[in-house]
Coordinates of C-alpha atoms in Angstrom, one line a residue:
M989 CA -38.3 -0.6 111.9
Y990 CA -35.1 1.3 111.5
I991 CA -33.9 4.8 112.2
T992 CA -31.0 6.5 110.3
R993 CA -27.6 7.8 111.5
R994 CA -24.7 9.2 109.6
L995 CA -21.5 7.2 109.3
S996 CA -19.5 10.4 110.1
E997 CA -21.3 10.6 113.5
Y998 CA -20.0 7.2 114.4
R999 CA -16.6 8.0 113.2
R1000 CA -16.5 11.1 115.5
N1001 CA -18.0 9.1 118.4
P1002 CA -17.2 5.4 118.1
S1003 CA -18.7 4.7 121.5
E1004 CA -22.1 5.3 120.0
L1005 CA -21.8 2.0 118.1
T1006 CA -22.2 0.1 121.4
Q1007 CA -25.6 1.6 122.1
P1008 CA -28.6 -0.7 121.5
P1009 CA -31.1 0.4 118.9
P1010 CA -33.6 2.9 120.5
E1011 CA -37.3 2.7 121.1
G1012 CA -38.2 -0.8 122.0
P1013 CA -38.4 -4.2 120.2
S1014 CA -37.8 -4.9 116.5
S1015 CA -35.5 -1.9 116.1
G1016 CA -32.4 -1.2 114.2
V1017 CA -30.2 1.5 112.7
L1018 CA -29.4 2.1 109.0
V1019 CA -26.1 3.8 108.5
I1020 CA -25.9 6.6 105.9
H1021 CA -22.7 7.1 104.0
D1022 CA -22.7 10.9 104.0
Q1023 CA -21.0 13.7 102.1
H1024 CA -17.8 13.4 104.1
S1025 CA -17.1 10.1 102.5
Q1026 CA -15.1 10.0 99.3
I1027 CA -16.9 8.9 96.2
Q1028 CA -15.7 9.6 92.7
S1029 CA -18.3 10.0 89.9
T1030 CA -18.6 11.2 86.3
C1031 CA -21.8 12.8 84.9
C1032 CA -23.0 13.0 81.3
F1033 CA -26.3 14.5 80.1
G1034 CA -27.7 14.6 83.7
S1035 CA -27.0 10.9 84.3
C1036 CA -24.2 10.0 86.8
E1037 CA -22.0 7.0 86.5
V1038 CA -20.3 6.3 89.8
V1039 CA -16.8 4.7 89.9
E1040 CA -16.8 1.9 92.5
C1041 CA -14.6 2.4 95.5
N1042 CA -13.5 0.1 98.3
H1043 CA -15.5 0.3 101.5
S1044 CA -13.1 0.6 104.5
G1045 CA -14.2 -0.1 108.0
L1046 CA -17.3 -1.0 109.9
P1047 CA -20.2 -0.5 110.2
L1048 CA -21.3 -1.2 106.7
T1049 CA -23.6 1.4 105.1
Q1050 CA -27.1 0.9 103.7
N1051 CA -27.5 3.8 101.2
L1052 CA -25.0 2.4 98.8
K1053 CA -24.9 -0.5 96.4
L1054 CA -22.5 -3.0 98.0
A1055 CA -20.8 -6.0 96.5
V1056 CA -18.5 -8.6 98.1
L1057 CA -15.3 -9.0 96.1
F1058 CA -12.8 -11.7 96.3
N1059 CA -9.7 -11.6 94.0
S1060 CA -7.4 -14.5 94.2
G1061 CA -5.7 -13.6 91.0
G1062 CA -7.1 -16.6 89.3
D1063 CA -10.4 -18.3 88.4
D1064 CA -11.6 -18.2 92.0
S1065 CA -12.3 -14.5 91.8
T1066 CA -16.0 -13.6 92.7
N1067 CA -18.3 -10.6 92.8
D1068 CA -21.5 -11.0 94.8
P1069 CA -23.9 -8.0 95.0
I1070 CA -25.3 -7.9 98.5
V1071 CA -27.5 -5.7 100.7
F1072 CA -26.2 -5.8 104.2
I1073 CA -29.0 -5.0 106.7
P1074 CA -28.1 -4.7 110.5
V1075 CA -29.7 -7.5 112.5
L1076 CA -32.7 -6.3 114.6
D1077 CA -32.3 -5.4 118.3
K1078 CA -28.4 -5.6 118.2
P1079 CA -26.0 -2.7 118.6
L1080 CA -23.9 -1.8 115.5
S1081 CA -20.8 -2.8 117.4
S1082 CA -21.9 -6.4 117.1
N1083 CA -21.3 -6.2 113.4
C1084 CA -24.2 -8.6 112.8
Y1085 CA -26.0 -8.4 109.4
Y1086 CA -28.5 -10.1 107.2
A1087 CA -26.8 -10.7 103.8
I1088 CA -29.5 -10.3 101.1
R1089 CA -28.7 -11.3 97.6
R1090 CA -29.1 -8.4 95.1
R1091 CA -28.8 -10.2 91.8
G1092 CA -29.2 -13.6 90.2
K1093 CA -31.5 -16.6 90.8
Y1094 CA -31.9 -15.8 94.5
S1095 CA -32.2 -12.1 94.2
G1096 CA -34.1 -10.7 97.2
E1097 CA -33.5 -13.7 99.4
A1098 CA -31.4 -14.1 102.5
S1099 CA -28.0 -15.9 102.6
T1100 CA -28.2 -18.8 105.0
S1101 CA -25.6 -20.9 106.9
A1102 CA -25.5 -24.6 106.5
K1103 CA -25.1 -26.8 109.6
E1104 CA -22.0 -28.7 110.5
E1105 CA -24.0 -31.8 111.0
D1106 CA -24.9 -31.8 107.3
I1107 CA -21.3 -32.8 106.5
V1108 CA -21.1 -35.3 103.6
S1109 CA -18.3 -37.3 102.0
C1110 CA -16.9 -36.5 98.6
C1111 CA -14.2 -37.9 96.3
L1112 CA -10.7 -38.9 97.6
C1113 CA -12.2 -39.5 101.1
L1114 CA -12.7 -35.8 101.7
T1115 CA -15.7 -34.4 103.5
Q1116 CA -17.5 -31.0 103.1
V1117 CA -20.6 -29.2 104.2
P1118 CA -22.9 -28.5 101.3
E1119 CA -23.7 -24.8 100.9
A1120 CA -27.2 -23.8 102.0
K1121 CA -29.4 -22.2 99.4
P1122 CA -30.6 -18.6 100.1
K1123 CA -34.2 -18.4 101.2
Q1124 CA -36.9 -16.0 102.6
L1125 CA -35.6 -14.1 105.6
D1126 CA -36.6 -15.0 109.1
P1127 CA -35.2 -12.1 111.1
Y1128 CA -34.7 -14.2 114.2
D1129 CA -33.2 -17.2 112.5
I1130 CA -29.5 -17.1 113.7
Y1131 CA -28.5 -19.2 110.7
Q1132 CA -29.3 -16.1 108.5
Q1133 CA -27.3 -13.8 110.7
F1134 CA -23.6 -13.2 110.1
E1135 CA -20.9 -11.4 112.1
I1136 CA -18.5 -9.5 109.9
H1137 CA -14.8 -9.3 111.0
Q1138 CA -12.0 -7.0 109.9
K1139 CA -8.5 -8.3 109.7
K1140 CA -7.4 -5.1 111.5
P1141 CA -9.4 -2.0 112.6
S1142 CA -7.9 0.0 109.7
S1143 CA -8.0 -2.9 107.2
R1144 CA -10.3 -3.1 104.2
Y1145 CA -10.3 -6.9 104.3
Y1146 CA -13.2 -8.9 105.9
H1147 CA -14.5 -12.3 106.5
A1148 CA -17.7 -13.5 108.1
T1149 CA -18.8 -16.2 110.6
S1150 CA -22.3 -17.5 111.3
V1151 CA -24.0 -16.3 114.5
A1152 CA -25.2 -19.9 114.9
P1153 CA -22.4 -21.8 116.8
D1154 CA -22.7 -24.7 114.3
G1155 CA -23.3 -22.6 111.3
V1156 CA -21.2 -22.7 108.1
P1157 CA -21.5 -19.5 106.1
P1158 CA -21.8 -19.5 102.3
W1159 CA -18.4 -19.6 100.5
F1160 CA -18.4 -16.0 99.4
L1161 CA -18.7 -14.8 103.1
K1162 CA -16.4 -17.3 104.9
K1163 CA -13.5 -16.8 102.5
K1164 CA -10.6 -14.8 104.0
E1165 CA -9.7 -11.3 102.8
W1166 CA -12.7 -10.3 100.8
T1167 CA -13.4 -6.6 100.2
V1168 CA -16.6 -4.5 99.8
S1169 CA -17.0 -2.3 96.8
Y1170 CA -19.7 0.4 96.7
S1171 CA -21.3 2.8 94.3
R1172 CA -24.2 5.2 94.5
S1173 CA -27.6 4.4 92.9
Q1174 CA -30.9 6.2 93.0
E1175 CA -32.6 3.0 94.2
F1176 CA -30.5 3.2 97.4
E1177 CA -31.0 7.0 98.0
L1178 CA -31.8 7.0 101.7
R1179 CA -31.9 10.4 103.5
D1180 CA -30.9 10.9 107.1
D1181 CA -34.4 11.9 108.1
A1182 CA -35.8 8.9 110.0
K1183 CA -35.2 9.8 113.6
G1184 CA -37.9 7.6 115.1
L1185 CA -40.5 9.0 117.4
N1186 CA -40.8 12.7 118.4
K1187 CA -42.1 12.2 121.9
E1188 CA -42.6 15.9 122.7
L1189 CA -44.6 16.5 119.5
R1190 CA -46.6 13.3 120.0
G1191 CA -47.7 14.4 123.4
K1192 CA -49.0 17.8 122.3
L1193 CA -51.7 16.3 120.0
P1194 CA -52.7 18.2 116.9
D1195 CA -55.5 20.8 116.4
L1196 CA -58.7 19.8 114.8
G1197 CA -58.4 19.6 111.0
E1198 CA -54.6 19.0 111.1
S1199 CA -52.5 15.9 110.4
V1200 CA -49.1 15.9 112.1
V1201 CA -46.2 13.6 111.5
V1202 CA -44.8 12.6 114.9
G1203 CA -42.4 9.8 113.9
K1204 CA -40.5 8.3 110.9
W1205 CA -38.7 5.1 110.2
Y1206 CA -37.5 3.0 107.3
V1207 CA -38.6 -0.6 106.6
P1208 CA -36.3 -2.7 104.3
F1209 CA -38.1 -4.7 101.6
I1210 CA -37.4 -8.0 103.3
F1211 CA -40.1 -7.0 105.9
V1212 CA -42.7 -6.3 103.2
K1213 CA -44.2 -8.7 100.7
E1214 CA -46.1 -7.3 97.7
R1215 CA -44.7 -9.2 94.7
D1216 CA -41.9 -11.5 93.7
A1217 CA -38.7 -10.7 95.7
K1218 CA -36.7 -10.1 92.5
D1219 CA -39.2 -7.5 91.2
Q1220 CA -39.6 -6.0 94.7
I1221 CA -35.9 -5.3 95.3
K1222 CA -35.8 -3.5 91.9
R1223 CA -38.8 -1.3 92.7
S1224 CA -38.1 -0.3 96.3
V1225 CA -35.3 -1.5 98.4
Y1226 CA -36.6 0.5 101.4
H1227 CA -40.0 1.7 102.4
S1228 CA -40.7 4.8 104.5
M1229 CA -42.9 4.5 107.6
T1230 CA -44.4 7.6 109.1
L1231 CA -46.6 7.9 112.2
E1232 CA -49.3 10.5 111.8
Q1233 CA -51.9 12.0 114.2
R1234 CA -55.3 13.4 113.4
W1235 CA -58.7 13.8 114.9
E1236 CA -61.7 12.0 113.3
E1237 CA -65.4 12.7 114.0
V1238 CA -67.2 9.7 115.5
F1239 CA -70.4 11.4 116.8
S1240 CA -72.4 14.5 116.1
Y1241 CA -75.7 15.9 117.2
E1242 CA -77.7 18.8 115.7
N1243 CA -79.8 20.8 118.2
D1244 CA -82.8 21.7 116.1
K1245 CA -84.9 22.4 119.1
S1246 CA -82.5 24.9 120.6
E1247 CA -82.0 23.0 123.8
N1248 CA -79.3 24.0 126.1
G1249 CA -78.8 20.7 128.0
D1250 CA -76.1 18.1 128.0
V1251 CA -75.2 15.4 125.4
V1252 CA -74.8 11.7 125.9
V1253 CA -72.2 10.1 123.6
D1254 CA -72.7 6.4 123.0
V1255 CA -71.0 5.2 119.8
E1256 CA -69.1 2.1 118.6
V1257 CA -65.8 2.5 116.7
E1258 CA -63.2 0.1 115.3
D1259 CA -60.0 0.1 117.4
E1260 CA -57.8 -0.7 114.4
V1261 CA -58.3 -0.3 110.7
V1262 CA -56.1 -1.2 107.8
K1263 CA -56.4 0.5 104.4
L1264 CA -54.8 -0.8 101.2
G1265 CA -54.6 1.8 98.5
G1266 CA -57.2 3.8 100.4
Q1267 CA -59.6 1.0 100.7
E1268 CA -60.5 -0.4 104.1
I1269 CA -59.8 -4.1 104.3
T1270 CA -60.5 -7.1 106.6
R1271 CA -58.2 -8.1 109.4
G1272 CA -54.8 -9.6 108.5
V1273 CA -54.1 -13.4 108.3
N1274 CA -50.9 -14.7 109.9
E1275 CA -48.9 -17.0 107.6
N1276 CA -45.2 -17.9 107.5
G1277 CA -44.1 -15.0 109.7
F1278 CA -46.2 -12.4 107.7
V1279 CA -49.5 -10.8 108.4
W1280 CA -51.4 -10.6 105.1
F1281 CA -53.9 -8.0 104.0
G1282 CA -55.9 -8.1 100.8
V1283 CA -58.4 -6.3 98.6
G1284 CA -59.6 -8.3 95.7
D1285 CA -56.6 -9.9 94.0
R1286 CA -54.2 -7.5 95.6
K1287 CA -52.3 -8.7 98.7
I1288 CA -49.7 -7.0 100.9
G1289 CA -47.7 -8.9 103.6
L1290 CA -46.1 -7.2 106.6
R1291 CA -43.6 -9.1 108.7
S1292 CA -45.2 -10.0 112.1
V1293 CA -42.3 -8.2 113.9
V1294 CA -43.3 -5.0 112.1
V1295 CA -47.0 -5.3 113.1
E1296 CA -46.0 -6.2 116.7
R1297 CA -43.7 -3.2 116.9
M1298 CA -46.5 -0.9 115.7
K1299 CA -48.9 -2.3 118.3
W1300 CA -46.2 -2.0 121.0
E1301 CA -45.8 1.7 120.0
E1302 CA -49.5 2.3 120.3
E1303 CA -50.0 0.5 123.5
R1304 CA -47.4 2.5 125.3
F1305 CA -49.4 5.6 124.3
G1306 CA -52.6 4.3 125.8
W1307 CA -54.2 2.3 123.0
R1308 CA -55.8 -0.9 124.1
S1309 CA -56.6 -3.8 121.7
K1310 CA -59.8 -5.7 122.0
G1311 CA -58.1 -8.8 120.6
E1312 CA -58.7 -10.7 117.3
Q1313 CA -62.2 -11.7 118.1
E1314 CA -63.5 -8.2 118.8
R1315 CA -62.3 -5.1 117.0
A1316 CA -65.0 -2.7 118.0
M1317 CA -64.9 -0.6 121.2
V1318 CA -67.6 1.7 122.7
V1319 CA -67.1 5.4 123.4
K1320 CA -69.6 6.3 126.1
R1321 CA -69.6 9.6 128.0
L1322 CA -71.7 12.5 129.3
E1323 CA -70.8 15.9 127.8
E1324 CA -71.9 18.9 129.8
N1325 CA -72.7 22.1 128.0
P1326 CA -69.8 24.5 128.5
K1327 CA -71.6 27.5 127.2
D1328 CA -73.0 28.5 130.7
G1329 CA -76.5 27.6 129.8
S1330 CA -76.6 29.4 126.4
F1331 CA -78.1 27.7 123.4
W1332 CA -76.0 25.6 121.1
K1333 CA -76.5 24.5 117.5
S1334 CA -74.4 21.3 117.2
Y1335 CA -72.0 19.1 119.1
H1336 CA -69.2 17.0 117.6
C1337 CA -67.0 14.4 119.3
Y1338 CA -63.7 13.4 117.8
V1339 CA -61.3 10.5 118.6
L1340 CA -57.6 10.6 118.1
I1341 CA -56.3 8.4 115.3
E1342 CA -52.7 7.5 114.9
S1343 CA -51.8 6.1 111.5
F1344 CA -48.7 4.3 110.3
V1345 CA -48.3 5.1 106.7
L1346 CA -46.1 2.8 104.6
K1347 CA -44.8 4.2 101.2
R1348 CA -42.3 3.1 98.6
M1349 CA -39.3 5.3 97.8
D1350 CA -41.2 6.8 94.9
E1351 CA -43.8 8.1 97.5
S1352 CA -46.5 5.8 96.2
L1353 CA -48.8 4.5 99.1
V1354 CA -48.6 0.9 100.0
L1355 CA -50.6 0.6 103.2
T1356 CA -52.1 2.6 106.1
Y1357 CA -52.5 1.0 109.6
E1358 CA -54.8 3.1 111.8
F1359 CA -55.3 2.9 115.6
R1360 CA -58.2 4.7 117.3
H1361 CA -57.5 5.9 120.9
A1362 CA -60.8 5.8 122.7
D1363 CA -59.1 7.4 125.7
K1364 CA -58.2 10.5 123.8
L1365 CA -61.3 12.5 122.8
K1366 CA -62.0 16.1 121.9
S1367 CA -65.4 17.9 121.8
K1368 CA -66.6 20.9 119.8
W1369 CA -69.7 22.9 120.5
S1370 CA -71.2 25.3 118.0
E1371 CA -73.4 28.1 119.2
L1372 CA -76.8 28.4 117.7
V1373 CA -76.6 31.4 115.4
G1374 CA -79.6 33.7 115.8
T1375 CA -80.3 32.8 119.4
T1376 CA -77.0 34.1 120.8
S1377 CA -77.4 37.8 121.0
V1378 CA -75.6 40.8 122.6
V1379 CA -77.3 43.7 124.4
V1380 CA -75.7 46.9 123.1
G1381 CA -78.2 49.5 124.5
K1382 CA -81.0 50.0 127.0
W1383 CA -83.6 52.7 127.7
Y1384 CA -87.0 53.2 129.5
V1385 CA -90.2 54.2 127.8
P1386 CA -93.0 55.7 129.9
F1387 CA -96.5 54.2 129.5
I1388 CA -97.7 57.4 127.9
L1389 CA -95.7 56.6 124.8
V1390 CA -97.1 53.1 124.5
K1391 CA -100.8 52.1 123.8
E1392 CA -102.1 48.7 124.8
G1393 CA -105.6 48.9 126.1
D1394 CA -107.3 51.3 128.5
A1395 CA -104.9 53.9 130.0
K1396 CA -106.2 53.3 133.6
N1397 CA -105.4 49.6 133.4
Q1398 CA -102.2 50.2 131.6
I1399 CA -100.7 52.5 134.3
K1400 CA -101.5 49.7 136.9
T1401 CA -99.9 47.0 134.8
S1402 CA -96.7 48.8 133.8
T1403 CA -95.9 52.5 134.4
Y1404 CA -92.6 52.1 132.5
Y1405 CA -91.4 49.8 129.7
R1406 CA -87.9 48.6 129.2
M1407 CA -86.4 49.0 125.7
T1408 CA -83.2 47.1 124.8
L1409 CA -81.2 47.0 121.6
K1410 CA -79.7 43.6 120.7
Q1411 CA -77.4 42.4 118.0
R1412 CA -77.2 38.9 116.5
W1413 CA -76.1 37.1 113.3
E1414 CA -78.9 35.4 111.3
E1415 CA -78.2 32.8 108.5
V1416 CA -79.6 33.9 105.2
Y1417 CA -77.9 31.5 102.8
S1418 CA -76.1 28.1 102.9
C1419 CA -74.8 25.5 100.4
S1420 CA -72.8 22.3 100.4
Y1421 CA -69.5 21.6 98.6
N1422 CA -69.7 21.4 94.8
E1423 CA -66.7 20.1 92.9
E1424 CA -67.7 21.9 89.7
A1425 CA -67.9 25.4 91.3
S1426 CA -64.7 27.1 92.5
E1427 CA -66.6 29.9 94.2
V1428 CA -70.0 30.5 96.0
V1429 CA -72.5 33.0 94.6
V1430 CA -74.9 34.4 97.2
D1431 CA -78.1 35.9 95.8
V1432 CA -80.9 36.2 98.3
E1433 CA -83.7 38.6 99.2
V1434 CA -84.3 39.6 102.8
E1435 CA -86.7 41.9 104.7
T1436 CA -84.9 44.9 106.1
E1437 CA -87.6 45.9 108.7
V1438 CA -89.8 43.5 110.7
A1439 CA -92.1 44.1 113.7
K1440 CA -93.3 41.3 115.9
L1441 CA -96.0 41.1 118.5
G1442 CA -95.6 38.2 120.9
G1443 CA -93.2 36.6 118.4
E1444 CA -95.6 36.9 115.5
V1445 CA -94.9 39.2 112.5
T1446 CA -97.4 42.0 112.3
N1447 CA -99.7 42.1 109.2
L1448 CA -100.5 45.9 109.5
R1449 CA -97.3 47.9 110.2
D1450 CA -96.7 51.6 110.3
K1451 CA -100.4 52.6 110.5
R1452 CA -100.4 56.1 112.0
A1453 CA -103.2 57.6 114.0
D1454 CA -103.2 60.3 116.8
G1455 CA -99.4 60.5 117.1
F1456 CA -99.0 56.8 117.4
V1457 CA -97.8 54.0 115.0
W1458 CA -100.0 51.0 115.3
F1459 CA -98.9 47.4 114.9
S1460 CA -101.4 44.5 114.9
V1461 CA -101.6 40.7 114.6
L1462 CA -104.9 39.1 113.6
R1463 CA -105.7 36.5 116.2
D1464 CA -109.1 35.3 114.8
E1465 CA -111.9 36.7 112.7
R1466 CA -113.4 38.7 115.6
Q1467 CA -110.3 40.1 117.4
D1468 CA -106.8 41.2 116.7
M1469 CA -103.9 42.2 118.9
K1470 CA -102.9 45.9 118.7
I1471 CA -100.0 47.8 120.1
G1472 CA -99.3 51.5 119.6
L1473 CA -95.9 53.2 119.8
G1474 CA -95.5 56.9 119.9
S1475 CA -94.3 58.3 116.6
V1476 CA -91.4 59.9 118.4
V1477 CA -90.3 56.5 119.7
V1478 CA -90.4 54.9 116.2
E1479 CA -88.6 57.9 114.7
R1480 CA -85.8 57.6 117.4
I1481 CA -85.5 53.9 116.7
K1482 CA -85.0 54.4 113.0
W1483 CA -82.6 57.3 113.6
E1484 CA -80.5 55.0 115.7
E1485 CA -80.4 52.4 113.0
E1486 CA -79.7 54.8 110.1
R1487 CA -76.6 56.2 111.9
F1488 CA -75.3 52.6 112.1
G1489 CA -75.6 52.1 108.3
W1490 CA -79.2 50.8 107.9
L1491 CA -80.8 52.1 104.8
N1492 CA -84.4 53.4 105.1
K1493 CA -86.2 52.5 101.9
G1494 CA -89.6 53.8 103.0
D1495 CA -92.5 51.5 102.1
E1496 CA -90.1 49.1 100.4
V1497 CA -88.9 46.8 103.1
R1498 CA -87.1 44.1 101.1
S1499 CA -83.5 44.2 99.9
R1500 CA -81.3 41.9 97.9
I1501 CA -77.9 40.5 99.1
K1502 CA -75.7 39.6 96.2
R1503 CA -72.0 38.7 96.4
S1504 CA -69.5 36.0 95.4
E1505 CA -67.2 34.2 97.8
R1506 CA -64.0 32.2 97.1
F1507 CA -62.6 29.7 99.6
E1508 CA -59.2 30.8 100.8
G1509 CA -58.4 27.8 103.0
G1510 CA -55.4 26.6 101.0
S1511 CA -55.2 22.9 99.9
S1512 CA -57.9 21.7 102.4
Q1513 CA -61.4 21.1 101.1
W1514 CA -64.5 22.8 102.5
K1515 CA -67.8 20.9 103.2
S1516 CA -70.3 23.7 103.5
Y1517 CA -70.6 27.5 103.3
K1518 CA -73.0 29.8 105.2
C1519 CA -73.7 33.5 105.0
Y1520 CA -75.0 35.6 107.9
V1521 CA -76.5 39.1 108.1
L1522 CA -76.4 41.4 111.1
V1523 CA -79.9 41.9 112.7
E1524 CA -80.4 44.6 115.3
S1525 CA -83.6 44.2 117.4
F1526 CA -85.3 46.7 119.7
E1527 CA -87.2 44.7 122.4
L1528 CA -90.0 46.4 124.4
K1529 CA -90.9 44.6 127.6
R1530 CA -93.2 45.4 130.6
T1531 CA -91.7 45.8 134.1
D1532 CA -92.6 42.2 134.8
G1533 CA -90.4 41.0 131.9
S1534 CA -93.2 40.0 129.6
L1535 CA -92.6 40.8 125.9
V1536 CA -94.7 43.5 124.2
L1537 CA -93.0 44.1 120.8
T1538 CA -89.8 43.4 118.9
Y1539 CA -88.7 45.7 116.1
E1540 CA -86.0 44.2 113.9
F1541 CA -83.7 45.9 111.4
T1542 CA -81.5 43.9 108.9
H1543 CA -78.2 45.4 107.9
V1544 CA -77.5 44.1 104.5
D1545 CA -74.1 45.9 104.5
K1546 CA -72.9 43.9 107.4
L1547 CA -72.3 40.2 106.4
K1548 CA -70.3 37.3 107.8
S1549 CA -69.2 34.1 106.1
K1550 CA -68.4 30.7 107.6
W1551 CA -66.6 27.8 105.8
V1552 CA -66.7 24.4 107.3

């Protein structure tokens, strides 16, 4: 995995060339030939033809089409298009490169040194070492690594030797005084935007619902296998690799019984998941230095060094592999209710996922490699709408304004009654996401005035007699429960509600809520929509705290929406 640096930076600070590649094993630096370098070009009808220029000095650049030229002035002149990729884990000052053929029969394969021991005799009693054929790159094969030398620091002439002590480079590299020509091409358009890992951003962790890029690298095609090497080098010489963070829900619990206790999380999750074209696939198979992943007839190979580097990156951030035999891990914990004993509606547990996303230069997705960090969890509690209420007023009502049985017994039971005014939001409408609908239409009928005795809705409301308004609930065929409130108390209650916007419709106690809602959440997609109406409740209790009556008023002019 390679980061990028500009050539002009190294020209200003040559000592930087001696620094080893950053961030651990299987690392390298791709050098970007930037705007300060001289390139001549001509353009016609929006298409640019670039005039080839001679590359002068080391290090060699990776965002240009390079070719090794040798001009002897005779038939021995050669032109070999090559992609020079810096050798992994070595500083640029080593001038060590993989030399990848860019055209011809061996396009996409790595130049290889022959061995001196392979010397053979030829005509006239002469001996020579046969040239080794290019083959698939092995990044740690020293016979496929070449050190480039300049005749002088300011010279544009080069020659190469094999990193292997007994290695004999191919003829086009070992010849003295070859030059490097270069030209711009869209297939080599690398940007100086791969700076490796952003440690500070990675440590912050994203908010729920967000996906954050915390690192970027480039991976040359020689480390990725997805088709014939000749076709692959034409389609994408480099691949971008980003490291992204997000939270994924692994456990949820709906509290239908309105309990306010704790939650036990006990769930099994995969510690690593690979997706090919968005489809989850089975574990990779190691073969010839590649780890292969497949869906149906489609296969993608990643160099083992790339997979090992990804896992190294994850392990230093706390991820632990369960090994090849066991990919699942258990998330088990006790979550204590943080709502100070209040009721909650739902609990959700999320695990941090870090994903390496591999794309071609045209931004098409190749592969996603996900790692789940069971040590990094986040919880979310949702309060139970309708049970969480706020007291916004309090009064006392003498027993003479309340009728519930014989007056003599009543004065002994409760001389005064406590009246509180509470507010809460109550759900009146909900729906799930519908691809065919761009907006939500709410059309629902609600009761605007409800009286309850002991939690039960009264069946005879607002029956007046002797200065009292009587409310009753039929218990059985012989007896019903009756409570009388002084008319002045009921009138005061309604006056309080009317001045807050409640509309008194007389005997008509039902009203319609009708509105349309459009999701304004940007490009993200919503899962569900809920509409809530404000309910104000007057609660009448005896001095011992026992509930007598609840008088509720629904404010259809005060609504709240929630998109999930």
